[in-house]
Structures are given as structure tokens and as C-alpha cells.
Short mmCIF file of C-alpha atoms in Angstrom, two decimals:
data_model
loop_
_atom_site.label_atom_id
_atom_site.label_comp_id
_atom_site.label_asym_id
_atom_site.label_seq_id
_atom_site.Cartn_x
_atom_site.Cartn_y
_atom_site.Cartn_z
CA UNK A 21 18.88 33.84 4.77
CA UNK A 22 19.51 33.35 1.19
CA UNK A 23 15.34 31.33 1.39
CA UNK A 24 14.68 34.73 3.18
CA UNK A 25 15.24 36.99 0.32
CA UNK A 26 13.90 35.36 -2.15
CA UNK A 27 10.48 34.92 0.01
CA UNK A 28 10.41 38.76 0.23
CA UNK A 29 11.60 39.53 -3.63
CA UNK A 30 8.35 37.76 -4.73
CA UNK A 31 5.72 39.54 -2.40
CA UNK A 32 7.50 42.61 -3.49
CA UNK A 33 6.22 40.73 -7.15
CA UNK A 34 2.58 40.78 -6.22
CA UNK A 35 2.49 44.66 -5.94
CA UNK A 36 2.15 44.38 -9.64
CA UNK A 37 -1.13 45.61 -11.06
CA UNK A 38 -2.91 42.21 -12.92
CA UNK A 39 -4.66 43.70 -15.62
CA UNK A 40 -3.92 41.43 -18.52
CA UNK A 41 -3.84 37.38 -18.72
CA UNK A 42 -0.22 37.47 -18.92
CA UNK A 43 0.58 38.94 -15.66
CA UNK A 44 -2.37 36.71 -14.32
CA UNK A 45 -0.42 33.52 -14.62
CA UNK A 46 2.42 35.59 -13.61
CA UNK A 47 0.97 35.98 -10.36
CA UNK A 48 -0.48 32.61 -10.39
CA UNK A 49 2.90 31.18 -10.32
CA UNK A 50 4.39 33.79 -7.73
CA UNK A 51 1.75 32.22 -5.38
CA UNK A 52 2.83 29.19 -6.07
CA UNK A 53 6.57 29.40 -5.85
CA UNK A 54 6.04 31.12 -2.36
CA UNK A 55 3.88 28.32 -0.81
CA UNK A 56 7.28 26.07 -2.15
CA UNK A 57 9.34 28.31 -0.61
CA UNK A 58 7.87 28.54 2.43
CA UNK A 59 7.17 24.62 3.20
CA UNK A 60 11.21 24.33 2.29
CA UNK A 61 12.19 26.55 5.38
CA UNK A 62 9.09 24.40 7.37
CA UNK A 63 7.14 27.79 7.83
CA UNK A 64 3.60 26.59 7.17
CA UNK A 65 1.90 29.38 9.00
CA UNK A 66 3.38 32.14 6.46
CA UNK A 67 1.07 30.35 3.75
CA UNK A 68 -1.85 30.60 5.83
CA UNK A 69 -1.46 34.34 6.65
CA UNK A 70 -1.24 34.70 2.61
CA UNK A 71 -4.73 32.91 1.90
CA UNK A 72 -6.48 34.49 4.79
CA UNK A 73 -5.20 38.30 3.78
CA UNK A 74 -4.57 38.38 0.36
CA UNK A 75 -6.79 39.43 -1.96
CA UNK A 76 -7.56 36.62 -4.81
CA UNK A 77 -10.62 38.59 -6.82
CA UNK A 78 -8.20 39.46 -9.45
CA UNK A 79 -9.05 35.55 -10.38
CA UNK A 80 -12.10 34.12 -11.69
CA UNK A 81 -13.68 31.89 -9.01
CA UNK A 82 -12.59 28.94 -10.07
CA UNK A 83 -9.03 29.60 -10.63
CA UNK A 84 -8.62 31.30 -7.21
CA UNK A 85 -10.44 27.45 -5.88
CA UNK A 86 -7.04 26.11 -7.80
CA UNK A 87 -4.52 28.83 -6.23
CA UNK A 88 -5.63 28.09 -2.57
CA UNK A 89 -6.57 24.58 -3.22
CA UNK A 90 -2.43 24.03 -4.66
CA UNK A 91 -1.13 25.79 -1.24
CA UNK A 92 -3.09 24.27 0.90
CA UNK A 93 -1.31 21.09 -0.85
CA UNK A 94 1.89 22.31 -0.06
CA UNK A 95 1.23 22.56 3.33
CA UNK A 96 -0.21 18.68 2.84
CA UNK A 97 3.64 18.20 2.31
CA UNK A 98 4.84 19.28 5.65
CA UNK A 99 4.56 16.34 8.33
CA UNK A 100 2.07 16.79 11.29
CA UNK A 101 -0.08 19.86 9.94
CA UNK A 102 -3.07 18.30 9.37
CA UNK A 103 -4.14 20.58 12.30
CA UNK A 104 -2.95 23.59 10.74
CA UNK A 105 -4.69 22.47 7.40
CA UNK A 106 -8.22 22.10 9.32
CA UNK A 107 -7.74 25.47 11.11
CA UNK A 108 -7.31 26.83 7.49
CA UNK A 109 -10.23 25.43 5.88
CA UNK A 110 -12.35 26.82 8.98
CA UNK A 111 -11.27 30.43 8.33
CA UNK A 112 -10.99 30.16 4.67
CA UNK A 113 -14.91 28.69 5.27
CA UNK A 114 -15.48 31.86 7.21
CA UNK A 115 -14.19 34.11 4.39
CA UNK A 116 -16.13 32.86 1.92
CA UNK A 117 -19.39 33.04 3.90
CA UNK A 118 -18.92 36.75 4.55
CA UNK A 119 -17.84 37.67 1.15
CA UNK A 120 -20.33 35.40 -0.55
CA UNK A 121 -18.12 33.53 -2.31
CA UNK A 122 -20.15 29.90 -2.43
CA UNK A 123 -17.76 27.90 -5.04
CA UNK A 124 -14.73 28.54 -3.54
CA UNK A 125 -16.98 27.50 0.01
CA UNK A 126 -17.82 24.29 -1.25
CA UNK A 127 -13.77 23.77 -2.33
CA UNK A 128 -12.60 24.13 1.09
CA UNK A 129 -15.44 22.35 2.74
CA UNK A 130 -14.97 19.00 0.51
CA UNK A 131 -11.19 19.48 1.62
CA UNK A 132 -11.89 19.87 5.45
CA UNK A 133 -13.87 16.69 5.04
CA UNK A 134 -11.21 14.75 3.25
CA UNK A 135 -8.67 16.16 6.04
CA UNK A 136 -11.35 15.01 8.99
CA UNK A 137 -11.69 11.27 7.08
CA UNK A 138 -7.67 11.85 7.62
CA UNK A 139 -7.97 11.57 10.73
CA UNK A 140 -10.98 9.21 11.42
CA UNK A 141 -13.19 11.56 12.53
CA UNK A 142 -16.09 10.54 9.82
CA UNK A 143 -18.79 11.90 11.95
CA UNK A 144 -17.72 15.17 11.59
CA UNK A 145 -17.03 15.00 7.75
CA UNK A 146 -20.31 13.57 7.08
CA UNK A 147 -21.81 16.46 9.30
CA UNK A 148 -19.91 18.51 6.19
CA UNK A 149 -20.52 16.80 3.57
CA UNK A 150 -24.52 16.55 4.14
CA UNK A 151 -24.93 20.06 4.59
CA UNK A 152 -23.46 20.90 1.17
CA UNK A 153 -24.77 18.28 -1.08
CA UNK A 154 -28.13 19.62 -1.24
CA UNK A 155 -26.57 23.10 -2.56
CA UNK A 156 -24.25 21.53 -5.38
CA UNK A 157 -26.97 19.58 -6.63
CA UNK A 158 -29.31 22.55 -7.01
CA UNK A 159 -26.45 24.07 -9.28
CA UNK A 160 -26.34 20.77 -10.88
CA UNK A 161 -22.46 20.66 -10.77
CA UNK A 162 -21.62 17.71 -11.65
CA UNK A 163 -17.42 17.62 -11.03
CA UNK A 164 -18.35 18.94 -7.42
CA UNK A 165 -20.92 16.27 -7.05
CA UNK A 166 -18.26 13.98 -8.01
CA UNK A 167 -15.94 14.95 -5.25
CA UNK A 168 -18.34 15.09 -2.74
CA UNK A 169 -20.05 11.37 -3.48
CA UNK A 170 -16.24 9.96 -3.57
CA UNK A 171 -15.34 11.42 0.18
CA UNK A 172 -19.06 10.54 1.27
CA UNK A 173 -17.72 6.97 0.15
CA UNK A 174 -14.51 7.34 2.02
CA UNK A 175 -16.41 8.52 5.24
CA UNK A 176 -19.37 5.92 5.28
CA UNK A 177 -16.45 3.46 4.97
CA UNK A 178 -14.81 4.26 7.93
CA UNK A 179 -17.90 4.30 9.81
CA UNK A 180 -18.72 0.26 8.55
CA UNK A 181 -21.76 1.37 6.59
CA UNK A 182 -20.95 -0.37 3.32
CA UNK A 183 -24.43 -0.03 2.00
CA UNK A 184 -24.18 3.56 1.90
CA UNK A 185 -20.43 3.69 1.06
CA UNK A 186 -21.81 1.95 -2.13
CA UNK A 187 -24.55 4.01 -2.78
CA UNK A 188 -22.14 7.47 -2.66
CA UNK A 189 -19.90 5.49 -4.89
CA UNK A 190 -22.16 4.49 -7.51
CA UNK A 191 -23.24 7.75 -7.51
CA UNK A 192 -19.37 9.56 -8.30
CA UNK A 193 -19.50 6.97 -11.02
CA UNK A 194 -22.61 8.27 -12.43
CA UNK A 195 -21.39 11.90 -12.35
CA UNK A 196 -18.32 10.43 -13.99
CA UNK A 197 -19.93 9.09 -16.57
CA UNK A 198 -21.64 12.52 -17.59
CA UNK A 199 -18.64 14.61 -17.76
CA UNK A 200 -15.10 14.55 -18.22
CA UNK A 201 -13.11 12.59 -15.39
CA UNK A 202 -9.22 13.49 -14.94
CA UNK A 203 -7.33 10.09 -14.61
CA UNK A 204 -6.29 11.20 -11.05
CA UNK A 205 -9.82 11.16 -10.24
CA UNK A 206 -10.88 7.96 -12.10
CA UNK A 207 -7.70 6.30 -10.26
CA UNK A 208 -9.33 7.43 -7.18
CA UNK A 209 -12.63 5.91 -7.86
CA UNK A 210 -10.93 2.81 -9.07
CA UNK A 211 -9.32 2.60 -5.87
CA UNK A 212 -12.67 3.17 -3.44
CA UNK A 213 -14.15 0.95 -5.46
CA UNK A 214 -11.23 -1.61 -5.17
CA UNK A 215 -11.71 -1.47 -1.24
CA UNK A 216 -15.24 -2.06 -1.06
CA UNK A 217 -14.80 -4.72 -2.58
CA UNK A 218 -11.95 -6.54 -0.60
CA UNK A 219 -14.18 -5.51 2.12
CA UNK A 220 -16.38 -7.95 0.45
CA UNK A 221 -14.29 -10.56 0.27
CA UNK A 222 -14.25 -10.75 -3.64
CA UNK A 223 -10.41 -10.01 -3.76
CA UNK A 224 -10.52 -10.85 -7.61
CA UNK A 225 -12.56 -7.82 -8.84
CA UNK A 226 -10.70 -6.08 -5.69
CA UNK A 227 -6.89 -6.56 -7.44
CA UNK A 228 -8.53 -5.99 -10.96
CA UNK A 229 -9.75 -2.23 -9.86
CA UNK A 230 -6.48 -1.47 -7.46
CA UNK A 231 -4.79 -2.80 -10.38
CA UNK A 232 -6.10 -0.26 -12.51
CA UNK A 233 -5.74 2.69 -10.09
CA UNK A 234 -2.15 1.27 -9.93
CA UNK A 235 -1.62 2.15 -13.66
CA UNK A 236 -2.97 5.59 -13.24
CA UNK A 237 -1.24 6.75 -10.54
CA UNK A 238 2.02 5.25 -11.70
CA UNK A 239 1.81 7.03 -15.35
CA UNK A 240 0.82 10.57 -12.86
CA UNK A 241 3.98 9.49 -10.69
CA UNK A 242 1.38 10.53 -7.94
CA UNK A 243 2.76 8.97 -4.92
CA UNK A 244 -0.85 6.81 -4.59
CA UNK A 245 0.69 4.60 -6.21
CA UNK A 246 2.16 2.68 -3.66
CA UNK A 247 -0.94 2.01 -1.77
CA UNK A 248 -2.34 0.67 -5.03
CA UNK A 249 0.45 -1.68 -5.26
CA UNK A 250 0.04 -2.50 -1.46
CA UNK A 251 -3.43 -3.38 -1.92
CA UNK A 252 -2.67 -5.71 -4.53
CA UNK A 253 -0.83 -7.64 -2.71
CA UNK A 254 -2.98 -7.49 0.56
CA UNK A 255 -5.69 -9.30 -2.08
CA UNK A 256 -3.62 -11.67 -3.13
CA UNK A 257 -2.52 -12.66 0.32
CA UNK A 258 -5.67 -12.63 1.47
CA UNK A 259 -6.74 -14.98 -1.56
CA UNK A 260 -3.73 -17.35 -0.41
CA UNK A 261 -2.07 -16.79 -3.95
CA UNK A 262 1.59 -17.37 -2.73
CA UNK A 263 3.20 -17.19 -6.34
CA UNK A 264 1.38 -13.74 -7.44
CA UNK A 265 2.45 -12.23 -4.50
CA UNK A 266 6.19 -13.10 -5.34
CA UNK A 267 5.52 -11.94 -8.78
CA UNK A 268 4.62 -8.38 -7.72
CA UNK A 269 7.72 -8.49 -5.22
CA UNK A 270 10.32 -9.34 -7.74
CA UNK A 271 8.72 -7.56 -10.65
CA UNK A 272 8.98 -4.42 -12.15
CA UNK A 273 6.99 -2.36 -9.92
CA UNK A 274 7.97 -4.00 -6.77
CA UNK A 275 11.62 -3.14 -7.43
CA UNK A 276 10.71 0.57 -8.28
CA UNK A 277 7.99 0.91 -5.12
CA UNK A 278 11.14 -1.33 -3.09
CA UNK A 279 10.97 0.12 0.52
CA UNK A 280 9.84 -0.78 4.76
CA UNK A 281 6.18 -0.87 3.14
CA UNK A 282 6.48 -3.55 0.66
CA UNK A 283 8.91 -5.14 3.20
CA UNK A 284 6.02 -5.27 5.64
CA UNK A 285 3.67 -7.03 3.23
CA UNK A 286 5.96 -9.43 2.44
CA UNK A 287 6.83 -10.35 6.23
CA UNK A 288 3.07 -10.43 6.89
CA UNK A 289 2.89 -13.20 4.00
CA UNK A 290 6.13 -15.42 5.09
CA UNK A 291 4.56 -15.35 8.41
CA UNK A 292 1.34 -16.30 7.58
CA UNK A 293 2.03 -18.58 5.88
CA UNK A 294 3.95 -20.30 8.43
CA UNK A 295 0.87 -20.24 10.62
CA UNK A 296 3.15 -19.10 13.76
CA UNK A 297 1.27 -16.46 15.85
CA UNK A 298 4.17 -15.44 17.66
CA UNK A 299 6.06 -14.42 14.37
CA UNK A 300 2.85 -13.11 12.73
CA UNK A 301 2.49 -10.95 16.21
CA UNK A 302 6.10 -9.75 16.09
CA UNK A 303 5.60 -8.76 12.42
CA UNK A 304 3.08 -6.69 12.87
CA UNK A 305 4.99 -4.67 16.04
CA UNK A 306 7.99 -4.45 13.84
CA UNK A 307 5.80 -2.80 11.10
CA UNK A 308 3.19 -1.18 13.55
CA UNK A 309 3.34 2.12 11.28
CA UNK A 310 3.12 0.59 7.72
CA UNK A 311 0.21 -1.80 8.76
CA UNK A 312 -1.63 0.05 11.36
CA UNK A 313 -1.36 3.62 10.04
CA UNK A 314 -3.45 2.13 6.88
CA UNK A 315 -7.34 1.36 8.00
CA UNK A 316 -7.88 -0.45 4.78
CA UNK A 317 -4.81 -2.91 5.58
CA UNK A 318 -5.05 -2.87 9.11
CA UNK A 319 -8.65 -4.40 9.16
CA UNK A 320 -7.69 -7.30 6.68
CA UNK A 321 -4.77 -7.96 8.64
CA UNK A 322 -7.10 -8.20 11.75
CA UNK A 323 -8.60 -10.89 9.99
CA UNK A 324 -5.42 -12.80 9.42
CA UNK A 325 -4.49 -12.52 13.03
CA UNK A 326 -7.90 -13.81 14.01
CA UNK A 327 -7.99 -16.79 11.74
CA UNK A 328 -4.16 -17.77 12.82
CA UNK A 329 -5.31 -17.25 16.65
CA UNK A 330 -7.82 -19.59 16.03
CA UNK A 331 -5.81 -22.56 14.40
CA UNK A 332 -3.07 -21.87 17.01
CA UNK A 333 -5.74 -22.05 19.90
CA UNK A 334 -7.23 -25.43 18.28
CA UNK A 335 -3.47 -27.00 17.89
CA UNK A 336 -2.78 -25.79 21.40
CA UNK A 337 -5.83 -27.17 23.26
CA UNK A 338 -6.55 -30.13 20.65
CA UNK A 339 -5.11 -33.16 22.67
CA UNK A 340 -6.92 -32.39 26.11
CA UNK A 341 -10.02 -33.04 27.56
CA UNK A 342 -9.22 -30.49 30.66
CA UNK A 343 -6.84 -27.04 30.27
CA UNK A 344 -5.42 -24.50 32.31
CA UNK A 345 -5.76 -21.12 30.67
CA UNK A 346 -2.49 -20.30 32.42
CA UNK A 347 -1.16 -23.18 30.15
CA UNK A 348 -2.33 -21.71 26.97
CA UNK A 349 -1.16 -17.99 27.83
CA UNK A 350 2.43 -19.40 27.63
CA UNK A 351 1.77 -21.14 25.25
CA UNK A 352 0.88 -18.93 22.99
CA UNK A 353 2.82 -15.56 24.57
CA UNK A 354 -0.71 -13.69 25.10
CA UNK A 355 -2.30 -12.20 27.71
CA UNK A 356 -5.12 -14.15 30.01
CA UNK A 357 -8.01 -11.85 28.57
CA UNK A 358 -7.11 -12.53 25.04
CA UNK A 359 -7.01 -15.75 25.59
CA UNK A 360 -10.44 -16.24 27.48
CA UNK A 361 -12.18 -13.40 25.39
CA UNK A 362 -11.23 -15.85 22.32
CA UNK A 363 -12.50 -18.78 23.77
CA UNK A 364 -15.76 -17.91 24.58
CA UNK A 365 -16.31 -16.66 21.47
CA UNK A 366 -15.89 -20.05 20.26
CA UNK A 367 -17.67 -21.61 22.08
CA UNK A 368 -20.43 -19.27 21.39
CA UNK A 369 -19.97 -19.95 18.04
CA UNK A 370 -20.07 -23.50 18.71
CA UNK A 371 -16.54 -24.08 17.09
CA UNK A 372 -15.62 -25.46 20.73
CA UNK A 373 -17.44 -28.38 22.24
CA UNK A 374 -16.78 -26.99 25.87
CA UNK A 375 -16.93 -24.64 28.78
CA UNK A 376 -14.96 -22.15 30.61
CA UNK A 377 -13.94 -22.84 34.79
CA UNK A 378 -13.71 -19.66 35.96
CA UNK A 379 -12.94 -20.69 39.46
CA UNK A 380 -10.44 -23.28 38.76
CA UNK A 381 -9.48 -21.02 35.41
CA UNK A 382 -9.54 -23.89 33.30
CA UNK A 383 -11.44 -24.95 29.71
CA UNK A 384 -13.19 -28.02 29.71
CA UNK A 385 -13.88 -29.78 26.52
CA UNK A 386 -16.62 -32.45 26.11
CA UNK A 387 -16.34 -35.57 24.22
CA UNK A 388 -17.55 -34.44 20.54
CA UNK A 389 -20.66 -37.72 19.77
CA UNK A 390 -20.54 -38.69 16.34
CA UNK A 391 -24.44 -38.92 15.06
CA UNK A 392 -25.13 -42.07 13.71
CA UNK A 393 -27.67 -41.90 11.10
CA UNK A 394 -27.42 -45.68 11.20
CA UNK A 395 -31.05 -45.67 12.98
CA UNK A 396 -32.37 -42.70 11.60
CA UNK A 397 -31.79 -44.58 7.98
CA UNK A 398 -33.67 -47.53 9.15
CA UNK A 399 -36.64 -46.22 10.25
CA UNK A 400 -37.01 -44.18 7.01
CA UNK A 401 -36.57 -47.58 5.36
CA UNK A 402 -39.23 -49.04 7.16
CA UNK A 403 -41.83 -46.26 6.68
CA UNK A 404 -40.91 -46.82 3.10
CA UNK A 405 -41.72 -50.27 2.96
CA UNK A 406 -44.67 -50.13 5.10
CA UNK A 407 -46.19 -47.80 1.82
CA UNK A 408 -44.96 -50.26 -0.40
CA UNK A 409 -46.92 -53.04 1.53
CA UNK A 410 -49.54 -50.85 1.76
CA UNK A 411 -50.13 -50.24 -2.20
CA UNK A 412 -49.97 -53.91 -3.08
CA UNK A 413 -52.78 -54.43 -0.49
CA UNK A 414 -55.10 -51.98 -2.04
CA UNK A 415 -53.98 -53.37 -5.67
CA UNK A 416 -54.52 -56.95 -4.49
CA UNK A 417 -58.29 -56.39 -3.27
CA UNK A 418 -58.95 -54.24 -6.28
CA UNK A 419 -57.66 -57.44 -8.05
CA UNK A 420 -60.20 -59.56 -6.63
#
């Protein structure tokens, strides 16, 4: 009740008349407080009612961007409303089509494509993101440009087009180099950059840019932070660097960012390390959300599984010549598909000497033939001589 009244005390506040700067901020604030209030007593549709039928022309453009952009935040806060937050952006899109309001457009577009890169549907934010760019660079805005190159990053990322995600990010950089860049934003460009790179499989420069997104964030307290510090020490598992990763455990920052997420990363490492599928395998069910619920650190941990599955598979099948797959599947507590799918794969890849049974469900492995060069040596040896004998011939007659 008590939320209640003070909800309708400050809409009785905006009746105010906003003539002078004073009473602009005034309002400013009001607007602010109320999307607060309203996320505290979990009514997220109130704040959408206020941006779609209030009136924000008392603001200059770009400070009425700010207003909706901060409540729209505040709605960020509220668990499963991404929804809500896309429906929105769609009407807000609407508004500003009719009344002709194109910077404000361009605001809420970027955000709907950040919030569809959310949840992986980079098709459709691309589809955004490509019909505005075209626009923004005609009014050669260079701190929209920025923002839109940096989600056009994100989006060509989680489609597995790294050329292009490179491309969009060099570009942000450029723009970011021409004008002033907010340390929030240079974190987040630190941090792309930092992912395309692990990507790459250069987890050096990857920790040295995370690392510096890291600071930023932490000196913001912006709660990015902790993914930084994740991704640090996803490189330097990754990089099999067993005493950093302790290091950023026990430090400083691994005490203050202590928690189930930097518990996950370090049970992904013990078991790793251990090269035990199983354990690796129950690790990652115990910590489904913290590892799969990140794309960035649930494709490097794919990798991890894969390369354990392998050496388990090899230690497994190593001292036959004939195996039932049946064998192997209890082996190794995995399922019969799994287990085949990963075995003709390598033997496709020739990292298996062998073949698959499939009507006695059984691998066969051949016997691996050393070459001997032993041969090969002495015929190359001969040819060799046979030119020497050859030139002393022709050396002798000329002799004579």
C-alpha cells in the first residue's frame, strides 16, 4: 500500500508545468524514481503504459532517448521480461515513426537488437541493424555508429561469421577513435574484442583485453564485471595455465566476485584436469545454468568436452584389436549414438586406423604399419651415387 501511494504522489508530480531547466531535471528524476518504484512491487507493465502515453517533448531529443532508454533498464532488472522489453521497443518504434521522431527511432531499434542477440535470435537483429545503418551514417553520427557496429559484432558472432564480426568491430573502434568513448563503452569493446579472439584460439591477447574490460567494469561496479573475470579464467584454462587460474581464485577479485559462477569454473578446471569424462560430464549438469546460459563459455567448454571424449575413447579402445560399442557405452556412461557418432568422426579424420560393424555393432581396428624409410633411403642413395659415377666418367674422358 504504502509503494502504492507513493507511485500515485509522483504522477500527481508530473502535472507540473516544465518551463524552466530546474523543473526539467525535476521531472527527469520523477520518471526515474517511478520506473524504481514500479520494478520494486514487480509491476513492469505500469512503466510501459508511461513511455507509450506520456508525453516526453518537453525534452530535447536526446535527453528523452536517456529517460526511456533508463526505464526500459529498469525493466532489464526484472527477471523474465525480455518479452515485455521487445514488445516495448516495437511500439515505442511505432511512435516514433508516426511522430517523426528518427533519433529516438534509432535508440530503441539498436536496443531491440541487443534484446533479440539476448535471446539468439541474430537473424532478426541483423534484419534491424542493416536497415538503420545506412541512415546513421548519412547523419554521420558517429556515437550511434558506434553502438550499432558493436551489436552488429555481437550478432555476426552468434551466427559463426567471424570475418564479419571483425569487420563491425574494427569499425566501433574506428568511430571510437574519432570521438569521445565512455569507459562503459570502451569496456564493452574490450570485451567483444576479447572474445573474438579466444574464438581464435590466441587466449593471450584474449585475457589481456577481458582483462582490461575487467578493470573498467569493476571501477563502474557495473555488474559485467563478472563475466570479465569469468572469461579470464576460461582463457587460462583453456591455455592449460593451472597456477594463474588459482591466482585469480584466491586473489582479490576472486574473493569479491566469490559465488556458484566462479565455483563452476573452478570445477570445470579440477575436472579437466583430471581427464575423467564422467566428472567433467557431471560438472557441467551440476552447473548447466552458469556454463550453458553463457554462449561465449559454453562453446569453449564444448571444446574441452570434445578433446577429453577423445582421450577417454583412445584409453578405452587402445588395447583391442576388436570392440563392442556396447562395451564402450558403459564404459564411458554415454549413450550408443554418441559413442558411434564420435567414432566415425575419427576415423574420418583418420585419428582411428579402423572401421565400424554395424551388424555385429562392433569397431574394428587394423594393425597401424610402421613405414620404413629403410628402402626408400637406399634407393635415394643409389641414384646419388649413380651421378657421382656418372661425373667422374665425363671428367675422366675429358681427361684423356
Amino acid at each position: 500500500m504504502e509503494g502504492n501511494q507513493d507511485v500515485e504522489q509522483l504522477l500527481s508530480q508530473l502535472h507540473i508545468s516544465a518551463s524552466s531547466e530546474e523543473q526539467l531535471k525535476k521531472r527527469e528524476q520523477i520518471y526515474s524514481n517511478l520506473a524504481v518504484k514500479y520494478c520494486k512491487l514487480n509491476q513492469p507493465e505500469k512503466i510501459k503504459e508511461i513511455i507509450l502515453t506520456h508525453d516526453f517533448s518537453v525534452f530535447n531529443k536526446t535527453r528523452a532517448a536517456k529517460i526511456i532508454r533508463q526505464m526500459i533498464d529498469q525493466v532489464a532488472n526484472i527477471p523474465n521480461t525480455t518479452q515485455l522489453q521487445i514488445e516495448m521497443c516495437e511500439s515505442l518504434i511505432e511512435y516514433c515513426i508516426k511522430e517523426k521522431k528518427t533519433y529516438l527511432k534509432h535508440k530503441i531499434q539498436i536496443r531491440l537488437a541487443a534484446l533479440f542477440h539476448s535471446i539468439e535470435k541474430f537473424t532478426k537483429g541483423l534484419e534491424i541493424v542493416e536497415g538503420i545503418v545506412s541512415d546513421v551514417r548519412k547523419a554521420d553520427d558517429k556515437h550511434l555508429l558506434l553502438e550499432i557496429y558493436l551489436i552488429e559484432s555481437k550478432l555476426y558472432f552468434g551466427l559463426s561469421n567471424l570475418a564479419k564480426a571483425k569487420a563491425s568491430l574494427t569499425a566501433s573502434r574506428a568511430c571510437a577513435n574519432s570521438i569521445y568513448c565512455t569507459p562503459s563503452v570502451q569496456a564493452d569493446i574490450d570485451m567483444m574484442a576479447g572474445v573474438l579472439y579466444a574464438e581464435e584460439r590466441d587466449y593471450r591477447t584474449a585475457y589481456s583485453y577481458f582483462f582490461e574490460s575487467f578493470e573498467a567494469y569493476n571501477a563502474l561496479e557495473d555488474s559485467k564485471a563478472l563475466y570479465a573475470l569469468k572469461y579470464m579464467l576460461l582463457c587460462k584454462i583453456m591455455s592449460n595455465n593451472q597456477e594463474d587460474v588459482y591466482q585469480l581464485l584466491n586473489g582479490k577479485h576472486g574473493l569479491k566476485f566469490s559465488g556458484k559462477d566462479l565455483q563452476a569454473m573452478k570445477s570445470v578446471n579440477e575436472s579437466y584436469q583430471k581427464k575423467q569424462l564422467i566428472e567433467f560430464t557431471k560438472v557441467l549438469e551440476e552447473y548447466s545454468q552458469e556454463i550453458k546460459g553463457d554462449s561465449v563459455i559454453r562453446l569453449h567448454i564444448q571444446q574441452l568436452y570434445d578433446q577429453l571424449l577423445e582421450k577417454n575413447l583412445f584409453q578405452v579402445i587402445q588395447p583391442y584389436s576388436r570392440v563392442q560399442i556396447s562395451y564402450v557405452t558403459d564404459r564411458m556412461q554415454l549413450d550408443p549414438m554418441t559413442i558411434q557418432q564420435k567414432l566415425s568422426e575419427l576415423i574420418l579424420d583418420k585419428k582411428i586406423d579402423g572401421t565400424l560393424d554395424q551388424g555385429n555393432d562392433c569397431l574394428i581396428l587394423f594393425d597401424t604399419i610402421k613405414n620404413d624409410n629403410l628402402y626408400k633411403n637406399a634407393l635415394s642413395v643409389f641414384q646419388n651415387m649413380n651421378g657421382v659415377v656418372d661425373k667422374l666418367f665425363d671428367r675422366a674422358k675429358q681427361a684423356k
